[in-house]
Coordinates of C-alpha atoms and ligand atoms in Angstrom, one line a residue:
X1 CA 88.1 98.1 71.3
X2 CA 89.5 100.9 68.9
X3 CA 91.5 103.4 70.7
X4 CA 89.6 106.7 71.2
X5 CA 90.1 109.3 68.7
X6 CA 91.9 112.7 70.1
X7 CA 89.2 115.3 70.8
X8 CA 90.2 118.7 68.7
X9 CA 91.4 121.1 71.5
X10 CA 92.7 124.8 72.1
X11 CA 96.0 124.7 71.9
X12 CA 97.2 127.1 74.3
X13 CA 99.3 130.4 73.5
X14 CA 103.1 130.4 73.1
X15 CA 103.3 132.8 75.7
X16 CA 106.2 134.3 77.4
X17 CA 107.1 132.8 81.0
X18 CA 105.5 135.6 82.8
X19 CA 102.5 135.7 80.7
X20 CA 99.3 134.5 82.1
X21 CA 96.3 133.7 80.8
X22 CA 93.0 134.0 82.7
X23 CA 90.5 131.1 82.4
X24 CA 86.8 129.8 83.1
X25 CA 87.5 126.8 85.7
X26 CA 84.8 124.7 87.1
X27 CA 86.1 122.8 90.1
X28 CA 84.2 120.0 91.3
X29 CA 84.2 119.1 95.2
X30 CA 84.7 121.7 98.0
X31 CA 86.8 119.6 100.2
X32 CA 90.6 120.4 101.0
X33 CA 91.9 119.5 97.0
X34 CA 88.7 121.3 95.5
X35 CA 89.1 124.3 98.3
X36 CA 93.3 124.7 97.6
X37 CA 92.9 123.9 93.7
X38 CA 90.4 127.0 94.1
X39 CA 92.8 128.9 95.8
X40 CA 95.9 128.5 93.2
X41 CA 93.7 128.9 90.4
X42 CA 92.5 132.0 91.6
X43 CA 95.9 133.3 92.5
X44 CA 97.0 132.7 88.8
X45 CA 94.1 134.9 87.7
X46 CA 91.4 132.1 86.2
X47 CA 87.8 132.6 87.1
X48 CA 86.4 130.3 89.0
X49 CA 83.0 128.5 90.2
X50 CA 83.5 125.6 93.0
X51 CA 80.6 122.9 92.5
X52 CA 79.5 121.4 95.9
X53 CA 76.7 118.7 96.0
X54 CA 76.7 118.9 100.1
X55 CA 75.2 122.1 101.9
X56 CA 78.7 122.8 103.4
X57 CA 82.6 122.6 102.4
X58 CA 85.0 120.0 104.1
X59 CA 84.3 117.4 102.2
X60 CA 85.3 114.4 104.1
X61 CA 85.6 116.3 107.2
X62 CA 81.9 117.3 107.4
X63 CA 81.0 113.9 109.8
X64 CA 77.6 112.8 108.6
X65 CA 76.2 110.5 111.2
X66 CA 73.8 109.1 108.3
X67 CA 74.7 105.5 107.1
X68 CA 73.4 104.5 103.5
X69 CA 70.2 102.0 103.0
X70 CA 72.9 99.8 101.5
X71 CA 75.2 99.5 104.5
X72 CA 77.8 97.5 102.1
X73 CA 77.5 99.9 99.1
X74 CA 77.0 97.8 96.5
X75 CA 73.4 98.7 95.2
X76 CA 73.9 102.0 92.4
X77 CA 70.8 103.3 92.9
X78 CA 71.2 103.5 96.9
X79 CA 71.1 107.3 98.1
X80 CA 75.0 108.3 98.8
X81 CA 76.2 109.7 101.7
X82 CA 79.5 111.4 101.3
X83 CA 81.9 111.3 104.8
X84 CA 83.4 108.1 105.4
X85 CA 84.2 109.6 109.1
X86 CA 83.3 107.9 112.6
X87 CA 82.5 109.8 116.0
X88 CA 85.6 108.9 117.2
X89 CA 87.9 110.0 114.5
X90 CA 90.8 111.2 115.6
X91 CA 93.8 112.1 112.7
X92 CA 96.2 109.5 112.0
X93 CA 98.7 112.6 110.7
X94 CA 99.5 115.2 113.5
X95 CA 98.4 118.6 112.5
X96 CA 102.5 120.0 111.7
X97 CA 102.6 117.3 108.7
X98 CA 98.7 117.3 108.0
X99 CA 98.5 121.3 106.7
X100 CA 98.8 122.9 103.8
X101 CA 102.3 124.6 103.1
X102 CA 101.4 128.0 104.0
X103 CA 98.9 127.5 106.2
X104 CA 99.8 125.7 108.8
X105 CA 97.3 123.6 111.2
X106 CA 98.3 125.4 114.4
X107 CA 96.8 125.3 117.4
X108 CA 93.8 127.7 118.2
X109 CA 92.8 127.8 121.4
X110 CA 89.3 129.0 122.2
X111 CA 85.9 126.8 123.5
X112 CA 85.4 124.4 122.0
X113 CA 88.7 123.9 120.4
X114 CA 91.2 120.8 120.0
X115 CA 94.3 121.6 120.7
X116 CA 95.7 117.7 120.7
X117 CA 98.9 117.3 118.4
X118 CA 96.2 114.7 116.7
X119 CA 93.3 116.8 116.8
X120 CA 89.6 114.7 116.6
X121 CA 87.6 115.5 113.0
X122 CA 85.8 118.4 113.6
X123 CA 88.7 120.3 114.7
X124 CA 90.0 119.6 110.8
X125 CA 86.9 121.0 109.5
X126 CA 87.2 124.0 111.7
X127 CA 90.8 124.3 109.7
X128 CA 89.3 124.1 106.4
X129 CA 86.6 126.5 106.8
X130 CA 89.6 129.3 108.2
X131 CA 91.5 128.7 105.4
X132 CA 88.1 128.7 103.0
X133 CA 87.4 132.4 104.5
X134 CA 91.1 133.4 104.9
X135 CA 91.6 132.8 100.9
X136 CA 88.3 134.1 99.8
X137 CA 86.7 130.7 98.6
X138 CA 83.5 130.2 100.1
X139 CA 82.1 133.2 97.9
X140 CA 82.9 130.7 94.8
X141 CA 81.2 127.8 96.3
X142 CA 77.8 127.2 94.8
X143 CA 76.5 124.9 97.4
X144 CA 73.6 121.7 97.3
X145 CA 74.9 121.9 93.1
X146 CA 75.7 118.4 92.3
X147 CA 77.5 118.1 88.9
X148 CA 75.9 115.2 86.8
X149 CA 77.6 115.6 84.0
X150 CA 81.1 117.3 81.7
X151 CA 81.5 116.4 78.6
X152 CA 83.5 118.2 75.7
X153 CA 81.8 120.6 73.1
X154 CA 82.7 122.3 70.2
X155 CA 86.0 124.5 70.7
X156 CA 87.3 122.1 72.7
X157 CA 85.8 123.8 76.0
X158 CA 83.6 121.1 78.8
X159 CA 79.9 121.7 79.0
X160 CA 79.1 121.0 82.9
X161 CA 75.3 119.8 83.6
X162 CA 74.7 120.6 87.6
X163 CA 71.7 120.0 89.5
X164 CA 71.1 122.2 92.3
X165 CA 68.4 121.1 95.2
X166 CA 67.5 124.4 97.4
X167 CA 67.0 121.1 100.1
X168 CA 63.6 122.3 101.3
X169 CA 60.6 120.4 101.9
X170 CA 59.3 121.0 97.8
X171 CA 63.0 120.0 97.4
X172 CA 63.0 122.4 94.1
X173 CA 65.4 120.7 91.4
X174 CA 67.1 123.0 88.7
X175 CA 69.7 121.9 85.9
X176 CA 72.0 124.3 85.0
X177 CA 74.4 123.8 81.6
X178 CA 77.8 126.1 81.4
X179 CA 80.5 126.0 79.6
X180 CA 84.0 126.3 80.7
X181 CA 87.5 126.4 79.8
X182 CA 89.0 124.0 82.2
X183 CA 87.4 121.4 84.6
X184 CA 89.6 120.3 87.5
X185 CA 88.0 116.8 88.9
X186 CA 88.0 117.1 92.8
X187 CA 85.7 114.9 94.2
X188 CA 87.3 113.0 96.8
X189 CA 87.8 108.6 96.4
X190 CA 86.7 107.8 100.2
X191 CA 82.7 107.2 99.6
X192 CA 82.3 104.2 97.0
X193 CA 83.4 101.6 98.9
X194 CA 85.3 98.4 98.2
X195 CA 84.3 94.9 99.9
X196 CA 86.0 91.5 100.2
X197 CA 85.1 88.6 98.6
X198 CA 85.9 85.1 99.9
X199 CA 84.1 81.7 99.2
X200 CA 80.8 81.1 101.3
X201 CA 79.6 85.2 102.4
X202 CA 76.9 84.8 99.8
X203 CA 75.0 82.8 102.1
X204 CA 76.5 83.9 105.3
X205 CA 73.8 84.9 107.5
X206 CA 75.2 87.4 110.0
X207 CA 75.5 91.6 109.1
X208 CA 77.9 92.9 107.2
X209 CA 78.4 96.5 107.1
X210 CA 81.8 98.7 105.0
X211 CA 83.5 101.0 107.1
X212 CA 82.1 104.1 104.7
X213 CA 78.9 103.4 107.6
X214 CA 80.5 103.1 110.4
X215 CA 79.9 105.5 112.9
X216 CA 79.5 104.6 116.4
X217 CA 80.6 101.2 118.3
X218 CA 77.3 100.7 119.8
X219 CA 75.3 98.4 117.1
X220 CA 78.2 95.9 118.4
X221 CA 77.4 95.6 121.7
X222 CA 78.0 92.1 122.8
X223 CA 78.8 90.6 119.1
X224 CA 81.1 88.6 118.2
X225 CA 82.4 90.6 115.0
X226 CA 85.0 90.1 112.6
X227 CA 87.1 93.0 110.5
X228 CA 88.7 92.9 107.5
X229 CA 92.1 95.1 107.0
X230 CA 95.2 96.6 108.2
X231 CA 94.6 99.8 107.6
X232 CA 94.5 102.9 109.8
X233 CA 90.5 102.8 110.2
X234 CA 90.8 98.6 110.7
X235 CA 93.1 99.9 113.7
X236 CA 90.8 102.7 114.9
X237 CA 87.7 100.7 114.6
X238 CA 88.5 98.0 116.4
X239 CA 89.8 99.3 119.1
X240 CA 86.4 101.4 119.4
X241 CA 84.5 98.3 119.0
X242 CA 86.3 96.2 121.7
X243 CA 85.0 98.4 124.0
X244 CA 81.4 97.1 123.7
X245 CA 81.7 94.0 121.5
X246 CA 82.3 90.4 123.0
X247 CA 84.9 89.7 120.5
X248 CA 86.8 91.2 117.6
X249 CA 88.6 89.2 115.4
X250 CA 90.5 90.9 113.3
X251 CA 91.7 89.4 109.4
X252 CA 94.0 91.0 107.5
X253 CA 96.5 89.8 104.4
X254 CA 99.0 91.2 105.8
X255 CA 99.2 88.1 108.5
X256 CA 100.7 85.1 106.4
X257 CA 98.7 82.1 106.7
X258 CA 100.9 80.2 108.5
X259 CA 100.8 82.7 111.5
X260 CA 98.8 81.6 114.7
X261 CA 95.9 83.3 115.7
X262 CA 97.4 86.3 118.7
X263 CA 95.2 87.8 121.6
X264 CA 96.2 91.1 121.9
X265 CA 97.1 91.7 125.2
X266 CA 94.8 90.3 127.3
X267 CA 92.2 92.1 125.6
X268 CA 89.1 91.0 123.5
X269 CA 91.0 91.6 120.3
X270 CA 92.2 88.4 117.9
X271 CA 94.7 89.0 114.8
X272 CA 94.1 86.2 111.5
X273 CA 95.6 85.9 108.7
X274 CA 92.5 86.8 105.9
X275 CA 89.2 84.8 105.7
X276 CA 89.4 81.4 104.3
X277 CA 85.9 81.1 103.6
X278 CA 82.5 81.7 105.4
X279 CA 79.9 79.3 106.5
X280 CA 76.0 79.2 106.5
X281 CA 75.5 78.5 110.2
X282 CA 77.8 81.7 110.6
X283 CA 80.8 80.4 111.0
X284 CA 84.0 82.2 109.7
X285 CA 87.3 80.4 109.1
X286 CA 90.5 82.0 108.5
X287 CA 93.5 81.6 106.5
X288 CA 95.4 79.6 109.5
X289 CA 91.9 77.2 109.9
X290 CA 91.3 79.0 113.0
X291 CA 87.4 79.8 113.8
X292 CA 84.6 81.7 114.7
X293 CA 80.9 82.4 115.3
X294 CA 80.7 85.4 113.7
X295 CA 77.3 88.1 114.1
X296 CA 78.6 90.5 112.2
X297 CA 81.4 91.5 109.4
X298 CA 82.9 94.9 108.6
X299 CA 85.0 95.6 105.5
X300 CA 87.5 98.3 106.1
X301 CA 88.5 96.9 102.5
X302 CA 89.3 100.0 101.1
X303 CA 87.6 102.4 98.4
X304 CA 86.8 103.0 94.5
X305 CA 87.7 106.2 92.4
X306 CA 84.4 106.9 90.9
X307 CA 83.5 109.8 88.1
X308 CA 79.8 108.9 87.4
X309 CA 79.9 112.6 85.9
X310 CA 82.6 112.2 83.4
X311 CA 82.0 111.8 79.8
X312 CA 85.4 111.7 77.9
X313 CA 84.6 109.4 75.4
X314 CA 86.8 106.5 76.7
X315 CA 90.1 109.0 76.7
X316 CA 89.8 108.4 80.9
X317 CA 89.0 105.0 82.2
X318 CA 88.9 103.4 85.4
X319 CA 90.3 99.9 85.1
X320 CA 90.7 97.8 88.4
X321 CA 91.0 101.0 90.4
X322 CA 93.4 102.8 88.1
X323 CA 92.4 106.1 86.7
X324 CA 94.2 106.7 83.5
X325 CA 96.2 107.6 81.2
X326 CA 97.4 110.1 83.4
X327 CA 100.3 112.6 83.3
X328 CA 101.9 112.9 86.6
X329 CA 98.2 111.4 88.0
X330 CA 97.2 114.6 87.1
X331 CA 96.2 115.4 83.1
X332 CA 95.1 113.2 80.4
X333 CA 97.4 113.2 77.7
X334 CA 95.0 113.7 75.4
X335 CA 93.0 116.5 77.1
X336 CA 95.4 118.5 79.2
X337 CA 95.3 121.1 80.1
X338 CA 92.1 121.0 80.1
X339 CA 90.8 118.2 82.5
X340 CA 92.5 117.7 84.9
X341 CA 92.4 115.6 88.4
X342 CA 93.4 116.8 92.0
X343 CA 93.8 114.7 94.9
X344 CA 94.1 110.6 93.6
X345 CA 97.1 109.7 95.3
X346 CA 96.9 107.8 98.2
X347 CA 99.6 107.0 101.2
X348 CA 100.5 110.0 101.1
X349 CA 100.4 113.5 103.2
X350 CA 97.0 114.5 101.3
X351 CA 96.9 118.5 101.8
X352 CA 99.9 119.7 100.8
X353 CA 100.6 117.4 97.7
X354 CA 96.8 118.9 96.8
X355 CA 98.6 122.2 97.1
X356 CA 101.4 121.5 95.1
X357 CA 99.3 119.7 92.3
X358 CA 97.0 122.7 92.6
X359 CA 99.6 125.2 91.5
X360 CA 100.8 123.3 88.9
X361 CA 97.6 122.7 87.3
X362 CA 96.8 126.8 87.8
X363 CA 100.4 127.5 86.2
X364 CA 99.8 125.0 83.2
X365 CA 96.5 126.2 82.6
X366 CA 97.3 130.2 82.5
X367 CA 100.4 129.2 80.4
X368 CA 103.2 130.1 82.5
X369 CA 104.3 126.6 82.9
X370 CA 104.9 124.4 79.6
X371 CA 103.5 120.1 79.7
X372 CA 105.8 118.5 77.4
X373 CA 104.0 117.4 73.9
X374 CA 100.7 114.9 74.1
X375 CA 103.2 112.1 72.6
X376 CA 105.6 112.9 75.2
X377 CA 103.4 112.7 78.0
X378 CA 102.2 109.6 76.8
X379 CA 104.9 107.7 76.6
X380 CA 105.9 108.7 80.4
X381 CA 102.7 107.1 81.4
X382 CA 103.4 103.8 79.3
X383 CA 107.0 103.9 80.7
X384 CA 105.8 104.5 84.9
X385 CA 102.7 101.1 83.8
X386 CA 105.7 99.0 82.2
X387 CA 107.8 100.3 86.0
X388 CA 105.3 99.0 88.0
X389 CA 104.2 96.0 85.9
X390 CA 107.7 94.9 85.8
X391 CA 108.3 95.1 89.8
X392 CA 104.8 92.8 90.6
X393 CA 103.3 95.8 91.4
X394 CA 98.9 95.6 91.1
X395 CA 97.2 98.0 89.0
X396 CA 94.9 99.3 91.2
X397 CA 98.2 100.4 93.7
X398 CA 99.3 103.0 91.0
X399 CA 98.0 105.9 92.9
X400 CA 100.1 104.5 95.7
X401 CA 102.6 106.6 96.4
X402 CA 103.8 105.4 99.9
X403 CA 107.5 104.8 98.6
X404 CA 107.9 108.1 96.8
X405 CA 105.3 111.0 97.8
X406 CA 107.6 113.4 98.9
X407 CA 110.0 113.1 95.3
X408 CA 106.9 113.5 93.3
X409 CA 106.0 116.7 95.8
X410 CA 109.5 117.9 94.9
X411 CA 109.2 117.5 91.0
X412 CA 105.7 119.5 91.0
X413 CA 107.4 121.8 93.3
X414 CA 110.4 122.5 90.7
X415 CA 108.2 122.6 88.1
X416 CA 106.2 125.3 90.0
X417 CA 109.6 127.4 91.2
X418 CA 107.7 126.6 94.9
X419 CA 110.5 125.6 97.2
X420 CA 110.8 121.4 98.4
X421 CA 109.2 119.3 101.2
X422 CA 111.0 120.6 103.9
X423 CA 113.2 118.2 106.1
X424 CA 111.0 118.5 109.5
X425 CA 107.9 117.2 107.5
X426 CA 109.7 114.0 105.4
X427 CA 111.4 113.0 109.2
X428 CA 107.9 113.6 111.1
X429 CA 106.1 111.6 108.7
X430 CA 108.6 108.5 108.9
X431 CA 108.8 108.8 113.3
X432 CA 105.1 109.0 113.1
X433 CA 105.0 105.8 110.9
X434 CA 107.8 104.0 113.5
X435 CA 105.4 105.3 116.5
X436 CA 102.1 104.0 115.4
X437 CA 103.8 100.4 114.8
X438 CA 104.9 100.6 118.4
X439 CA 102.3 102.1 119.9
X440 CA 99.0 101.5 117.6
X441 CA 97.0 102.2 121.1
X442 CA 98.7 105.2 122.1
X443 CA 100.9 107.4 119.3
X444 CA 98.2 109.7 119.5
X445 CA 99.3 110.8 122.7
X446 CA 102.8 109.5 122.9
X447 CA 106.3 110.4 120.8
X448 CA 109.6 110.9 120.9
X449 CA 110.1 113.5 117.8
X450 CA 109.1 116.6 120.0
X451 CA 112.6 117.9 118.6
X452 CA 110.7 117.9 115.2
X453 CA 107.5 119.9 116.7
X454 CA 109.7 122.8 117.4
X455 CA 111.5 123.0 114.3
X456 CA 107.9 122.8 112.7
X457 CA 106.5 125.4 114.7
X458 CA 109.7 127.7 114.3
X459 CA 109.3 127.5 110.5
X460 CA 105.5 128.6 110.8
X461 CA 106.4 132.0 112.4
X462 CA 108.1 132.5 109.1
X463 CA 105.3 131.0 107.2
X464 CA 103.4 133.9 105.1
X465 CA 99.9 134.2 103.7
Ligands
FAD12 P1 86.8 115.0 99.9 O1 87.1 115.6 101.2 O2 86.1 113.7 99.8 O3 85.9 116.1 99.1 C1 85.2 115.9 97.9 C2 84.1 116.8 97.8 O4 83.5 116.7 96.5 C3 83.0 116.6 98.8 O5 82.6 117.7 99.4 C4 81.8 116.1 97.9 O6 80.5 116.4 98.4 C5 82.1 116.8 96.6 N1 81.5 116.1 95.4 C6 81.7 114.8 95.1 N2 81.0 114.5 93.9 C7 80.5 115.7 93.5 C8 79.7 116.1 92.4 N3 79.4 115.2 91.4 N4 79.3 117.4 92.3 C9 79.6 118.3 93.3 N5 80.4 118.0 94.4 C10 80.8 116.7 94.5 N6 93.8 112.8 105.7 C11 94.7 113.4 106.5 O7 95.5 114.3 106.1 N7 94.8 113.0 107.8 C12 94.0 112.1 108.4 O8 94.1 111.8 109.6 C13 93.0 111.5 107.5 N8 92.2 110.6 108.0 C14 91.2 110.0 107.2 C15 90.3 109.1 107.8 C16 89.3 108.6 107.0 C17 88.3 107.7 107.6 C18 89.2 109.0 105.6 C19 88.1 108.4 104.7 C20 90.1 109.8 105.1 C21 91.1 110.4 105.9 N9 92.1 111.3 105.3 C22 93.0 111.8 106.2 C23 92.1 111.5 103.9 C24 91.1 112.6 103.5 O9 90.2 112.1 102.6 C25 91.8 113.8 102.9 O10 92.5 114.4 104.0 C26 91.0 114.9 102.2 O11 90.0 115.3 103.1 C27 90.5 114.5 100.9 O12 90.0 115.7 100.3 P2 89.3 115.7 98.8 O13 89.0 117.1 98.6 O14 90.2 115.0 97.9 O15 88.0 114.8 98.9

């Protein structure tokens, strides 16, 4: 395929360091990286319009207890729903790392509040909608406004197609076209979901559902049902499935094959190394040749960036779960400043590396901070694909950034003139990573870096708005 030809952009000003200049900024997604993008931008002086397709902000925090037609996601045309959140949800962060840098996720007390170091879900949301008021945002939020499509136009500037629904029972449909300066891409990568694939489930008879619809445990009641993963919602969920189910067996590649099969302490929990292959009389082996009959399967397998709205003439791609070229996982070479995406890193503290991307984008786009040239930016990316490519490391982990979030927070904070992670946060991160290895049941309720809490909290009273 020819490589895409460079669209014809505004260059921006030689201006001095201090010098800003104000811009029209659509921001797609009202959850935390489209509420704190919002926030920075604004600060810098840009005009801004938040587009949100749901009726409220939050984002993933906003637990939906619909599930999709499609209960494995695979069917395009099935009707979305956005929150990939279960009832139980509880964070797998505690609230001192979780919050943004300047403002913290303290505890408010009140009815109806949580005030657990690991607050449930909807004590999160209750956190995003403060900081929404206490920075001004919701006014910018045009709400139920789905954008369906940005494409460039002539100068260089993004025309953005949104479709607003007013949600009543004539469910009234109207397109909107604008133009704008900037578009920064916010639209959270939990809801398209990712499934396994293993010889034998196409003619596997039993249920299988992704985690993105899993709400409550009791559809399992007295199953036998198998999950696939090792992540933090493979943990949570079947633990809140043992409860009520017969038996969960739990596969995961991270249990070599020549592992036996382990009861977890005399409960109704198994641990496999990945499916070998399924069977049609419902039968599932795994990797070790160990068995079961198996009602139902859920795929906590993981998720898909997805930009169904973004026309950029092959300049962006998603290949095998890499978005790119991307500068910093941020700008496009070839369009920055003027696209931009917040929020793709994964294993990583999400809201304050949204922060810290945030004000970098805001800075580069009024001018005050300089991006090195288009061909210099480019041949960083080439050189970080040829890094990972070189140590074994899968495409679709380059948004992983579990071995260096907190250097890459640092360089966007230099480049901002914001100060570094500080300590407490890069040692609470690491004891809370030690403590849910020990204690996967209990490191919600159990620690030992209490030591850590208080520095936290000592550095909030000095925190300012
Ligand atoms: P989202 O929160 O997904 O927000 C994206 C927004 O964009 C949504 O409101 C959506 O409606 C909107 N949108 C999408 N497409 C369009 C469109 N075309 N037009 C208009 N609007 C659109 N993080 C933690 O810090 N701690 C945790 O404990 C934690 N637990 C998690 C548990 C689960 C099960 C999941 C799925 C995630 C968890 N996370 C956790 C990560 C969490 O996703 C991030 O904290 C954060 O909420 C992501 O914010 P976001 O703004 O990038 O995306």
């Amino acid at each position: 395929m020819a490589p895409p030809t460079p669209p014809r952009l505004p260059t921006l000003p030689l201006t001095t360091p201090t010098k800003k200049t104000s811009r029209n900024i659509a921001v797609i997604g009202a959850g935390a990286a489209g509420l704190v993008a919002a926030r920075e931008l604004r600060r810098e002086g840009h005009k801004v319009v938040i587009f949100e397709r749901d009726f409220m902000l939050g984002g993933t925090w906003v637990f939906d207890p619909r599930v999709e037609r499609d209960q494995l996601g695979l069917d395009p045309s099935r009707s979305v729903v956005h929150s990939s959140l279960y009832y139980s949800l509880r964070t797998n962060l505690p609230r001192e790392v979780m919050g943004f840098r300047d403002y913290p996720f303290v505890v408010v007390k009140g009815p109806g509040r949580d005030a657990r170091r690991f607050p449930g879900h909807r004590e999160v949301l209750r956190y995003l909608c403060g900081f929404a008021e206490e920075f001004r945002a919701v006014g910018l939020i045009r709400f139920r406004t789905e954008v369906v499509r940005v494409g460039l136009v002539e100068g260089g500037k993004w025309e953005v197609k949104s479709r607003r629904r007013d949600g009543g029972d004539e469910d009234v449909v109207v397109d909107v076209n604008e133009v704008y300066d900037g578009v920064v891409v916010c639209n959270g990568h939990y809801t398209e979901p990712r499934a396994a694939e293993f010889p034998g489930i196409d003619m596997w008879p039993g249920v299988q559902i992704h985690s993105h619809n899993y709400r409550i445990p009791e559809p399992f009641r007295d199953q036998v049902v198998v999950v696939i993963g090792s992540s933090a919602s493979a943990i949570d969920i079947s633990r809140d499935i043992a409860g009520v189910a017969k038996e969960v067996h739990v596969a995961s590649r991270s249990i070599t094959k020549e592992t036996a099969s382990e009861q977890l302490d005399n409960k109704n929990i198994w641990l496999h190394p990945m499916i070998e292959r399924a069977l049609d009389d419902g039968t599932v082996i795994f990797g070790n040749e160990s068995s079961a009959d198996v009602d139902a399967i859920l795929h906590c397998t993981g998720y898909k960036y997805h930009f169904p709205f973004l026309e950029t003439s092959n300049i962006v791609n998603v290949d095998d779960n890499c978005v790119g070229p991307l500068y910093q996982h941020i700008f496009p070479p070839l369009l920055a400043p003027w696209l931009s995406f917040v929020g793709l890193p994964w294993k990583v503290i999400p809201f304050p590396l949204f922060e810290l991307q945030s004000k970098w984008v805001a800075g580069v786009l009024s001018g005050r901070i300089q991006l090195p040239s288009q061909e210099e930016m480019m041949a960083k990316v080439e050189e970080f694909y040829l890094k990972l490519e070189a140590a074994g490391v899968p495409k679709r982990y380059t948004h992983n950034m579990s071995d260096y979030q907190f250097d890459y927070n640092d360089w966007l904070a230099g480049e901002c003139e914001f100060p570094a992670s500080e300590e407490w946060r890069k040692q609470m991160y690491t004891a809370t990573g030690k403590n849910r290895i020990a204690r996967p049941e209990t490191y919600r309720d159990e620690w030992e870096d209490q030591h850590l809490v208080l520095q936290a909290q000592e550095d909030f009273l000095h925190c300012s708005l």
